[in-house]
XYZ file of C-alpha atoms in Angstrom:
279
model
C 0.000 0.000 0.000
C 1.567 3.321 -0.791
C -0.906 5.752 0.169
C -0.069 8.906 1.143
C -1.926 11.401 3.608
C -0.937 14.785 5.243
C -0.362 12.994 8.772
C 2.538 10.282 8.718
C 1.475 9.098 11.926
C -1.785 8.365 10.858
C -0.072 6.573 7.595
C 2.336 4.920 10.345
C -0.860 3.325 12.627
C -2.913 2.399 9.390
C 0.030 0.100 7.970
C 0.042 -1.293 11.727
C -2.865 -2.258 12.309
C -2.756 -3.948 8.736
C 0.330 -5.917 10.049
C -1.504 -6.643 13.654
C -4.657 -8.014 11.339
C -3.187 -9.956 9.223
C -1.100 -11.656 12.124
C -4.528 -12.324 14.123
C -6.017 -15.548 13.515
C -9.325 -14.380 15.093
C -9.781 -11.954 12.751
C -11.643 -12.402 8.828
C -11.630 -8.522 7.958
C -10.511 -5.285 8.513
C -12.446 -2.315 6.899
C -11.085 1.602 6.868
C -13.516 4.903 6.761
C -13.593 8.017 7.363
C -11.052 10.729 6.278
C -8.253 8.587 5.559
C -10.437 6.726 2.985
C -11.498 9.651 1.109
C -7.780 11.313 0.828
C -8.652 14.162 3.129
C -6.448 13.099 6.027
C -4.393 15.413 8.270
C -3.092 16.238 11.735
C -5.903 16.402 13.370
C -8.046 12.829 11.901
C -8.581 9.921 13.482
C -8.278 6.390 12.528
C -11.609 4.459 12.120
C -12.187 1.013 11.304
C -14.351 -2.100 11.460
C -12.763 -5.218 12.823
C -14.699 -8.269 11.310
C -13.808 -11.110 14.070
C -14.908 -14.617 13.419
C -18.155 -15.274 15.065
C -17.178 -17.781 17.771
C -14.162 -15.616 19.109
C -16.170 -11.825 18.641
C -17.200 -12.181 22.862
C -13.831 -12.976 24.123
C -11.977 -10.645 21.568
C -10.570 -7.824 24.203
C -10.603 -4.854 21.149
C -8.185 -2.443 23.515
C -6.265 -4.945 24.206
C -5.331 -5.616 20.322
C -5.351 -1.916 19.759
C -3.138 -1.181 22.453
C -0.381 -3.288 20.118
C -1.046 -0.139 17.560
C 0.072 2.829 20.553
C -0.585 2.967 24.213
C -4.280 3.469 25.020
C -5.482 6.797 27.442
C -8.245 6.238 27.313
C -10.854 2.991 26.157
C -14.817 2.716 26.198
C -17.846 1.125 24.354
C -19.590 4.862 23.291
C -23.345 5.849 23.015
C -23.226 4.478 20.080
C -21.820 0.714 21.121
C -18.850 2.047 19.213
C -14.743 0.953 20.699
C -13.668 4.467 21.043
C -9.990 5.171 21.778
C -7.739 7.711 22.707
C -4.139 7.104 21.823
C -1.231 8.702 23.633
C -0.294 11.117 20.940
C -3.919 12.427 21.624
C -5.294 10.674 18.057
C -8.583 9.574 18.642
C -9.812 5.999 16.949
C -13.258 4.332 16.817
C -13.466 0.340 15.546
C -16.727 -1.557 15.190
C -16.257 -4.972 16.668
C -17.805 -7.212 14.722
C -19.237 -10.592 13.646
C -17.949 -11.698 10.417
C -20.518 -13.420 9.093
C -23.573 -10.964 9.434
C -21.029 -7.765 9.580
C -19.539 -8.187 6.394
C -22.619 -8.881 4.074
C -23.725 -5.179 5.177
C -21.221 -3.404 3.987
C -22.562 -3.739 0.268
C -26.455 -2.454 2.003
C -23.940 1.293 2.759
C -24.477 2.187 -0.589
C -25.203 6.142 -1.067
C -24.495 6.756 2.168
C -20.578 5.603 2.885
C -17.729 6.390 -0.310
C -14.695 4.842 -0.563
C -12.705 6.024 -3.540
C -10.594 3.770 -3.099
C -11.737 -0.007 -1.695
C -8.771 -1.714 -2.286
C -6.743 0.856 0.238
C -9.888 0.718 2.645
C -9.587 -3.055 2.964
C -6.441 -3.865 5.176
C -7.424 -7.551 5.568
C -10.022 -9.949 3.953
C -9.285 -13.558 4.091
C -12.386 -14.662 1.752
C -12.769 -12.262 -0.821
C -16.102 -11.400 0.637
C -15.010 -7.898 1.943
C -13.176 -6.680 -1.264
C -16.522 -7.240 -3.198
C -18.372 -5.554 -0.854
C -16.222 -2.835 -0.593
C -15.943 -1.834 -4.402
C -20.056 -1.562 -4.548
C -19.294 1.920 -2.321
C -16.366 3.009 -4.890
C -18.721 5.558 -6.668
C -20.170 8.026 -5.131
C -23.701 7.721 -5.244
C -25.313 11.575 -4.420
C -28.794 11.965 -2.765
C -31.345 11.801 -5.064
C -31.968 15.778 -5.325
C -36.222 15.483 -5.549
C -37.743 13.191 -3.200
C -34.471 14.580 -0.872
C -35.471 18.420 -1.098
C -38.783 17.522 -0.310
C -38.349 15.396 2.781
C -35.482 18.195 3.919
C -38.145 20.577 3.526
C -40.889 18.736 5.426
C -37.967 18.202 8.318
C -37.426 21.931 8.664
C -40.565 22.963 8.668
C -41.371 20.304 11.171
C -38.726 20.718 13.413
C -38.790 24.922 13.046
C -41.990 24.614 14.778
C -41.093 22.691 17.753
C -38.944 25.171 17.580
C -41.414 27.630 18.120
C -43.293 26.198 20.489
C -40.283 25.627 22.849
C -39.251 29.149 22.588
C -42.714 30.286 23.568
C -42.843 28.065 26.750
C -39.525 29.306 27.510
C -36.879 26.637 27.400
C -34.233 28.803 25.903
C -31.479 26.078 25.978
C -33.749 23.462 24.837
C -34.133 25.795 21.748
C -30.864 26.611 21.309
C -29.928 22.648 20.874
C -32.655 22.173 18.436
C -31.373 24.900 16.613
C -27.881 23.723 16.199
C -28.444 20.344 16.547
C -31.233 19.120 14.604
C -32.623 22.002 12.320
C -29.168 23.152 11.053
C -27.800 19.963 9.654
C -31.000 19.601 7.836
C -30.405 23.041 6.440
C -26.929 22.562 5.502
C -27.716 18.801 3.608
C -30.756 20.735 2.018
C -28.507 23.876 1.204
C -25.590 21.393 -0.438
C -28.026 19.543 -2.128
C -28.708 23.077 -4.056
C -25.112 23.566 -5.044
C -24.403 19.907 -5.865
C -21.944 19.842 -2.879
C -22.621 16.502 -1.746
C -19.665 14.953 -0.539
C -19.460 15.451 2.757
C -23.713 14.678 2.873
C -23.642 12.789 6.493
C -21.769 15.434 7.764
C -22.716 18.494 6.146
C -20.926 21.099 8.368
C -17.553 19.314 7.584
C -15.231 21.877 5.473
C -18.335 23.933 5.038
C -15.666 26.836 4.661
C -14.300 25.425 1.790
C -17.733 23.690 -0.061
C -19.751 26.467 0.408
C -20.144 30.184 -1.210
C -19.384 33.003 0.966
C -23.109 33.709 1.079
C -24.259 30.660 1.943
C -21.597 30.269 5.292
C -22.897 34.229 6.015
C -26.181 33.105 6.059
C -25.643 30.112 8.394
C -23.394 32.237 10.283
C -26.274 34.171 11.260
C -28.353 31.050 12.051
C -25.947 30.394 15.295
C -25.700 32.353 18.482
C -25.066 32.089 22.466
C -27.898 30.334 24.219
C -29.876 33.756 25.378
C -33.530 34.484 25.167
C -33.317 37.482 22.698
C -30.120 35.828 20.708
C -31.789 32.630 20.234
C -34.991 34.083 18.636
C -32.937 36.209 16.332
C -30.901 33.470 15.375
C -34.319 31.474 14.761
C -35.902 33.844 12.739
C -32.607 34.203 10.497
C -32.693 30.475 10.422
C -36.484 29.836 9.369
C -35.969 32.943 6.609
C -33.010 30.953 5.478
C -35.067 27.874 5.114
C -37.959 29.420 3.878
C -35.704 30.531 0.608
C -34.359 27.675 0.097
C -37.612 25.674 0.518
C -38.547 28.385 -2.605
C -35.471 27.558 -4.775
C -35.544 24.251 -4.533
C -39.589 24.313 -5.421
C -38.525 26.272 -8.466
C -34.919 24.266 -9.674
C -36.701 20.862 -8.737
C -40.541 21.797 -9.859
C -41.615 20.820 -6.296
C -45.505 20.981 -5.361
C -45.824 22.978 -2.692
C -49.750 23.231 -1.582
C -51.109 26.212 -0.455
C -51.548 24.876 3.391
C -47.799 24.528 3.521
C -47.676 27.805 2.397
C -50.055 28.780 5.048
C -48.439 26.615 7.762
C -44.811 28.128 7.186
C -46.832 31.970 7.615
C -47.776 30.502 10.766
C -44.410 29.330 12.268
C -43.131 32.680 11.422
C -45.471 34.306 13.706
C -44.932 32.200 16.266
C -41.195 32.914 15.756
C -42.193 36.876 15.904
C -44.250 36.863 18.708
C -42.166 37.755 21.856
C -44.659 37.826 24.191
């Protein structure tokens, strides 16, 4: 393998933990993702990985123990997410998905349009059967969000989620608000504003390198979407936000020729008088 990324260490730990797989018995596969798969690697990514283990050894396979072979371990837990997350000594973070062989590796064809790797046969540091490699060229092209049925679900998901919103900031739950904002209707916005200037590559995470994928207009417009979790900042920042979405909502009806009835109409009139009503 002679890929190349911006961080050598990173390069350094993803040839070792090739060597470490391929000297593991226990193990049938070893997938990559994440930055390193996609060639956008530097100082500051981490290493992330699914470790196919054969079925009968996956509940007495100690994961930090093997990883510990790759750098000394910090720090070592199962995440929210039932995730191995990792925290190396040189501060590089790592997250590996223990799993079955069997059932874990026939899924990895069911990721497509939703995980890319350019390039599979980097992303596979181990597969004793073949199965893996096959699986893993079905992601190889990048398969973007379908741009109509997409716009129109991101649309009925902001206008949803804008109300609750609403209704939050009106019984007063000003940090409540302030997550929803920032947490659940902005990455809608962002995946609905990328989808409008075919910037799709970095859909699942959609604020990643936002400075660099989006126009100077856009980022000034979500700029003005975010603000510090008080009463009068998180209403302005709402009302920017639902304007925001309320224009895109528009170009999107007009690029994609999407039906919008006239109750939506009327319901997204309503949600901005909630939003202007301060009493």
């Amino acid at each position: 393998m002679n890929t190349r990324s911006a961080c050598p260490t990173l390069d350094a730990r993803v040839t070792r933990l090739r060597q470490l797989a391929h000297a593991d018995p226990r193990l049938e596969g070893v997938l990559l993702y994440g930055s390193w798969t996609m060639g956008e690697a530097d100082a500051h990514s981490d290493i992330e990985a699914y470790i196919y283990v054969q079925d009968d050894r996956l509940a007495d396979f100690d994961g930090p123990a093997f990883l510990e072979q790759l750098a000394p371990l910090k720090l070592a837990y199962t995440n929210m997410y039932g995730i191995l997350a990792v925290v190396f000594d040189d501060l590089m973070r790592g997250e590996f998905h223990l799993t079955a062989a069997g059932t874990g590796i026939d899924e990895v064809s069911t990721w497509r349009g939703m995980v890319h790797l350019p390039r599979p046969e980097d992303a596979v540091l181990l597969d004793r059967g073949g199965r893996l490699t096959r699986a893993a060229r079905r992601l190889a092209e990048f398969c973007p969000p379908e741009p109509v049925a997409t716009a129109r679900q991101r649309v009925d998901e902001l206008t949803n989620w804008t109300l609750m919103l609403a209704h939050v900031l009106a019984r007063g739950e000003t940090a409540r608000a302030h997550n929803l904002l920032h947490a659940v209707v902005a990455p809608q916005q962002l995946q609905l504003c990328r989808l409008l200037r075919d910037s799709t590559a970095h859909w699942l995470t959609p604020s990643r390198a936002l400075e660099q994928d989006l126009p100077a207009a856009d980022r000034a417009r979500y700029t003005a979407t975010t603000g510090p979790a008080h009463e009068h900042d998180v209403r302005t920042a709402a009302r920017e936000s639902w304007r925001w979405s309320r224009e895109l909502a528009a170009e999107a009806a007009g690029r994609w020729s999407l039906h919008m009835p006239p109750e939506l109409h009327a319901l997204h009139d309503r949600i901005s008088g909630l939003l202007n009503d301060t009493r």
